[in-house]
XYZ file of C-alpha atoms in Angstrom:
352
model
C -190.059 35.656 185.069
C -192.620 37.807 183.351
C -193.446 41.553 183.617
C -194.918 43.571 186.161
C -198.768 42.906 185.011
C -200.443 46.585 184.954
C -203.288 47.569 183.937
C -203.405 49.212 180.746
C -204.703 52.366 179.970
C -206.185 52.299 176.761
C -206.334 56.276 176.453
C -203.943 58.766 178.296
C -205.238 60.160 181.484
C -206.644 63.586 181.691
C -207.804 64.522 184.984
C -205.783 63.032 187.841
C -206.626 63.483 191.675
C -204.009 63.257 194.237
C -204.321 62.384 198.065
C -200.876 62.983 199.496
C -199.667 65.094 203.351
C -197.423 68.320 202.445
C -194.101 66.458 203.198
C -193.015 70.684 204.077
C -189.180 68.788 204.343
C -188.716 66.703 201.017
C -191.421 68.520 199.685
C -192.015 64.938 197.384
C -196.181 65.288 197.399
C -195.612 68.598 195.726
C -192.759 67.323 193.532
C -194.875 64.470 192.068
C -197.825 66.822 191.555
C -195.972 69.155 189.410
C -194.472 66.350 187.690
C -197.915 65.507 186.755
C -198.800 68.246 185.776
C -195.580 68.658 183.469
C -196.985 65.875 181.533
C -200.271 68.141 180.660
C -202.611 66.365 183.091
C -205.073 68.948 185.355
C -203.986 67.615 188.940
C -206.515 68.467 192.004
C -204.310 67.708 195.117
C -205.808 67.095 198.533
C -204.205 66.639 201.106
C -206.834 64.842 203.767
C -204.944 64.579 207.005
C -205.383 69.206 206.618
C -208.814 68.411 205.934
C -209.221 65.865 208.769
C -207.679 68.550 211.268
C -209.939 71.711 209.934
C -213.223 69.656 209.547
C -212.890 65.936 211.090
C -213.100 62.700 209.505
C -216.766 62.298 208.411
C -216.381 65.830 206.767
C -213.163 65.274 205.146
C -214.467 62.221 203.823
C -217.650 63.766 202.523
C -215.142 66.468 200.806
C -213.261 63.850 199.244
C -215.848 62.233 197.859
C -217.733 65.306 196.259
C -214.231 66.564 194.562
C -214.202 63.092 193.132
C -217.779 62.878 191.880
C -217.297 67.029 190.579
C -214.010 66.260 189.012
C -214.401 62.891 187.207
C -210.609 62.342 187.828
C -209.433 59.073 185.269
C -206.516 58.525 187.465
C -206.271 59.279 191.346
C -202.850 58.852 192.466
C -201.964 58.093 195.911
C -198.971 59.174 198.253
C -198.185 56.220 200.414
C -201.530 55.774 202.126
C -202.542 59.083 202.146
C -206.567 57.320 201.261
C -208.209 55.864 203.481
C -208.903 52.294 202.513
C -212.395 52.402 202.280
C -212.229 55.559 199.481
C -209.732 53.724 197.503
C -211.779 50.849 197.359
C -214.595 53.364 195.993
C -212.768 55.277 193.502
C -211.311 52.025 192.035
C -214.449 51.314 190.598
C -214.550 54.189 188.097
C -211.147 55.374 187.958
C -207.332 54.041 187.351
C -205.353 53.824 191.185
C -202.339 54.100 191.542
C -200.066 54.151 194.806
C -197.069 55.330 195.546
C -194.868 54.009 198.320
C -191.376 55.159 199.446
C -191.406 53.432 203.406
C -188.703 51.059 203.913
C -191.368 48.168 204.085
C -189.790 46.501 206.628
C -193.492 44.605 207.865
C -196.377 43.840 205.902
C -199.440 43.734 207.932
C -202.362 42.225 206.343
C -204.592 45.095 206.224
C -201.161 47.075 204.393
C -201.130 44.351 201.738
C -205.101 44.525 201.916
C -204.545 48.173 200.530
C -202.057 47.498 198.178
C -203.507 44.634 196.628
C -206.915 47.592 196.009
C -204.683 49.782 193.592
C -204.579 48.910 189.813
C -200.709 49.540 190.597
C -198.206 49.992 192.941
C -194.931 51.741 192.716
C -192.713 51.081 195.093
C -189.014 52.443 195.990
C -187.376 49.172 197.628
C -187.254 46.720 194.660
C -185.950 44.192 197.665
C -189.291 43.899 198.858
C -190.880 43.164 195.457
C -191.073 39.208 195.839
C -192.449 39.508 199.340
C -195.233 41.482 197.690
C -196.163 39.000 195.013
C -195.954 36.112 197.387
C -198.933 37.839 199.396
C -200.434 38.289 196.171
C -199.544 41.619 195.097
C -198.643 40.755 191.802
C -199.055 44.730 190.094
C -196.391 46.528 192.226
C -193.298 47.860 190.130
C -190.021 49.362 191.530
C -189.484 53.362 190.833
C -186.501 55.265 192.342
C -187.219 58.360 194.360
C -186.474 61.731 193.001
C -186.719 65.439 193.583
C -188.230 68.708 192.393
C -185.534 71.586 191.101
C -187.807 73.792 192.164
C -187.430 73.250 195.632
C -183.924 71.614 195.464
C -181.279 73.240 193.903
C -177.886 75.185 194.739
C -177.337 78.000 197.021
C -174.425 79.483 195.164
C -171.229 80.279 196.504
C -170.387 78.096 199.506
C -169.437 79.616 203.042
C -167.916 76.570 205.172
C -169.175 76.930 208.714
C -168.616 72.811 209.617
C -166.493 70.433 208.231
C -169.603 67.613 208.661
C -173.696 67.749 208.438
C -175.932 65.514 208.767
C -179.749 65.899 207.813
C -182.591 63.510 209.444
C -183.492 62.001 212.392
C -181.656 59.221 214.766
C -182.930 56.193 213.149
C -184.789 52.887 214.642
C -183.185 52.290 217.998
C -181.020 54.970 217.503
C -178.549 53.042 215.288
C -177.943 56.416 213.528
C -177.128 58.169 216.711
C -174.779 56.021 217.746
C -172.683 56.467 214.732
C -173.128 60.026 214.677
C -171.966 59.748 218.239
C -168.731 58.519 217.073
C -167.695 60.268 214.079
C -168.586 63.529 216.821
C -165.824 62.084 218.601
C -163.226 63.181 215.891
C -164.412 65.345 213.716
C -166.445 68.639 213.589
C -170.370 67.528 213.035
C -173.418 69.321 213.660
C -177.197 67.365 213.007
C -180.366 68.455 211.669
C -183.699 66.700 212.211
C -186.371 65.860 214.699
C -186.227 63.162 217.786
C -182.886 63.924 218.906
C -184.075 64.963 222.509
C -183.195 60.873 223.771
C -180.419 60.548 222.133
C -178.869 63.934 222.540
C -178.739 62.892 226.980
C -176.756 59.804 225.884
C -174.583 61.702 223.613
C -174.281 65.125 225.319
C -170.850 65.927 222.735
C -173.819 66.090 219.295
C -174.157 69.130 218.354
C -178.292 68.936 217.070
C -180.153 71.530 215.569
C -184.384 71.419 214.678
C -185.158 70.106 211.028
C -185.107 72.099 207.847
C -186.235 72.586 204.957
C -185.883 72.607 201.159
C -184.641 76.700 201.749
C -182.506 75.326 204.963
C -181.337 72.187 202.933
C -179.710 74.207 200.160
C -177.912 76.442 203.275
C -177.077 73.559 205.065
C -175.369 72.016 202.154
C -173.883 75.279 200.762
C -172.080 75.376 204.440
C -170.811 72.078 205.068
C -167.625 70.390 203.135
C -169.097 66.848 203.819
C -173.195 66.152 203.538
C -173.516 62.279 205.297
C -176.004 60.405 204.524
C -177.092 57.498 206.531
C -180.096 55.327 205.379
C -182.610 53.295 207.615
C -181.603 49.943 206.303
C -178.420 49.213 204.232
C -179.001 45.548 202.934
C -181.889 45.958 200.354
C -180.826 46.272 197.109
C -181.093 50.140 195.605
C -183.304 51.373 198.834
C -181.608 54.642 200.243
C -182.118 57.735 201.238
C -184.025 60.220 199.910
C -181.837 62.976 201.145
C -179.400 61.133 198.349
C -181.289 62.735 196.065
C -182.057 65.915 197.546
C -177.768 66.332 199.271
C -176.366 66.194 195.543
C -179.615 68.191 194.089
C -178.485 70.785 196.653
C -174.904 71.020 195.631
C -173.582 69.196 198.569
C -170.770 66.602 198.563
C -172.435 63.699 199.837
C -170.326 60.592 201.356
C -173.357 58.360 202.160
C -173.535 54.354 203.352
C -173.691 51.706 200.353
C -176.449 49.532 199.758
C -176.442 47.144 197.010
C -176.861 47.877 193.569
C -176.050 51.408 194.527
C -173.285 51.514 191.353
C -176.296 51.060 188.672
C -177.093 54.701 189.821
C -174.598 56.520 191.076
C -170.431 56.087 190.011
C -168.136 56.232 193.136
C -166.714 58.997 193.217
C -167.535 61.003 190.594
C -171.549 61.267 191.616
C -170.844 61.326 195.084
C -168.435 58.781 197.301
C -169.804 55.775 199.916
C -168.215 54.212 202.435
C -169.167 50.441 204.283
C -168.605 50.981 208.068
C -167.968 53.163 210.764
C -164.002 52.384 209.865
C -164.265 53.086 206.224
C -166.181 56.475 207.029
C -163.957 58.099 209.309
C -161.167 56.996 206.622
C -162.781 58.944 203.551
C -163.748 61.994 205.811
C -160.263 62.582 206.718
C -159.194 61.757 203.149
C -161.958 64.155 201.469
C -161.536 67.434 203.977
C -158.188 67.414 202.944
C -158.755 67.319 198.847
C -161.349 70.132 198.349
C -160.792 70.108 195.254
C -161.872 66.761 194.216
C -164.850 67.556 196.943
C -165.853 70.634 194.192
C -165.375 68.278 190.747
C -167.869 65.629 192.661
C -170.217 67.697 194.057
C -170.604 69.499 190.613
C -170.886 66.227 188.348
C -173.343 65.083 191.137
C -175.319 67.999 191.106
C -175.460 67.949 186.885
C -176.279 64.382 186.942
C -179.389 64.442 189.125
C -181.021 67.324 187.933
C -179.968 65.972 184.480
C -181.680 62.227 184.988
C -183.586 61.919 188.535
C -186.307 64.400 189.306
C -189.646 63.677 189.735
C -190.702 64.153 185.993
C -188.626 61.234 184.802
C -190.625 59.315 187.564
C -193.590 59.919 186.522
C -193.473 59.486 182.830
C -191.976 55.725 183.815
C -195.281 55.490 185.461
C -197.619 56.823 182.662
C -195.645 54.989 180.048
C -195.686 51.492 182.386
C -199.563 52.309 182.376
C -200.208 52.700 178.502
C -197.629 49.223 178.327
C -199.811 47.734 180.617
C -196.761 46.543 181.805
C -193.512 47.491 183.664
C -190.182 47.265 181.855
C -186.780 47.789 183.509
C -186.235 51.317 184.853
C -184.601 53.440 182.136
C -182.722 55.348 184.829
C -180.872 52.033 186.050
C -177.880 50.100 184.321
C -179.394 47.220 184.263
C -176.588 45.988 181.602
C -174.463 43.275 183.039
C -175.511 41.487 186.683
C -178.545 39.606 187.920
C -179.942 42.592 190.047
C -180.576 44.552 186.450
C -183.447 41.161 185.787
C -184.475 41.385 188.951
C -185.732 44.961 188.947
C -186.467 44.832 185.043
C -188.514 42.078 185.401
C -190.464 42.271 188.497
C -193.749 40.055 188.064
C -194.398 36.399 188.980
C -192.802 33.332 187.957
């Protein structure tokens, strides 16, 4: 295997444009933008789908394309697919594109690979689906973790337990995450917090479901709950979780959250934060962690250091700059890549 194949940016970038939705929750848009901008770049965000409400389509297209021609951007920098296809495909012509995409990727539509495959690069945050990409001919996509801004995520202070159990985000595909919710409800004192509960909460009439939050009710939430679970839409691709990983331990929160593979080259059992494997093995470490609160405290604290030490967004980005002016992408600095054939795989991502 070779490299990621970037392009390569022969002089730093200056003046980047951003298209990326508010994300009010995770707040990662504005996380990504002031990570940007912590680098010393002058960052014009729009966010068109605001623009497309207020004005329409035409109009926010016509907007778009006069703050690219009045700011000259060298980079514009994409949130998922927060462009339409047709204005990437413009700006790509004068200035560096770059996408960023944290959805599970489960399908690949061709008109999805049409507008990846229109970006100088793509970063992606499920490494799994890397080879899938460059089998479709998307051979300049490169796996980055997600992250999190301190300034929206960070510590309450002094906890006030008002549940043993919380858990943040909605019910999953087909409701898989409801129906474990549904039984850890059974034994143990759990309230939820997310959107598109109103199905699942007639089959399951015992949850206990409030609306979403966030970043202010994230840190409360967390600050008030001896166990934050985290449950991610797909376990079996290697190092694709949760965001909320990020954002439960950036919080404060003791966070006992499903495995996925390769989840040990970023996070140490049980001194970051503690996983479990199944239904079984959860119910098992909740009754064996609301009963040590003390080792709760010492991993919720070295959890809380470590992230806001090595994973928020400004690490990301400077990955991405420095991948750019490599013209290449190298193995993820944040990963311990040191000893097992998943470290080559994400370290060396292009095609054979």
């Amino acid at each position: 295997m070779t490299d990621t194949s970037l392009p390569r940016i022969a002089k730093p970038p200056h003046r980047v444009l951003f298209f990326g939705k508010n994300m009010s929750r995770s707040r990662a848009t504005g996380g990504l933008v002031e990570a940007l901008r912590g680098q010393g770049l002058e960052v014009r965000w729009m966010n068109l789908a605001t623009h497309r409400r207020w004005v329409g389509r035409p109009a926010a297209i016509r907007n778009a394309r006069r703050a690219f021609a009045r700011f000259k951007p060298d980079m514009v920098f994409v949130f998922c697919r927060d462009l339409p296809f047709s204005l990437l495909r413009e700006f790509h012509a004068e200035a560096t594109t770059v996408v960023w995409v944290e959805e599970p990727l489960q399908e690949f539509p061709d008109e999805y690979i049409e507008y990846l495959a229109e970006a100088d690069a793509v970063f992606i945050t499920n490494p799994s689906k890397l080879a899938m990409l460059r089998s479709r001919g998307v051979h300049h996509a490169a796996f980055v973790l997600e992250g999190f801004s301190s300034t929206f995520h960070y510590p309450l202070g002094k906890r006030s337990y008002k549940r043993d159990i919380a858990f943040i985000g909605g019910p999953g595909r087909e409701g898989k995450r409801a129906e474990f919710l549904a039984s850890i409800a059974r034994h143990h004192d759990l309230e939820i917090f997310g959107c598109h509960w109103d199905e699942w909460r007639k089959l399951h009439p015992h949850l206990r479901i409030h609306g979403p939050v966030r970043p202010r009710g994230y840190r409360k939430v967390c600050a008030e709950s001896r166990i934050v679970l985290g449950l991610n839409q797909v376990n079996r691709d290697s190092l694709y979780f949760s965001n909320r990983t990020f954002l439960t331990l950036a919080c404060g929160g003791f966070h006992l959250t499903h495995y996925v593979p390769g989840l040990e080259r970023v996070f140490r059992d049980r001194e970051h934060l503690c996983w479990y494997r199944d239904l079984d093995d959860c119910i098992a470490q909740i009754d064996h962690y609301l009963a040590r609160p003390e080792d709760r405290e010492r991993i919720a604290v070295s959890g809380r250091d470590y992230v806001h030490a090595e994973h928020q967004f400004d690490s990301r980005i400077r990955y991405i700059l420095h991948s750019l002016r490599l013209g290449r992408a190298e193995g993820p600095p944040w990963l311990d890549t040191g000893d097992a054939e998943l470290g080559s795989v994400v370290a060396t991502t292009g095609s054979e």
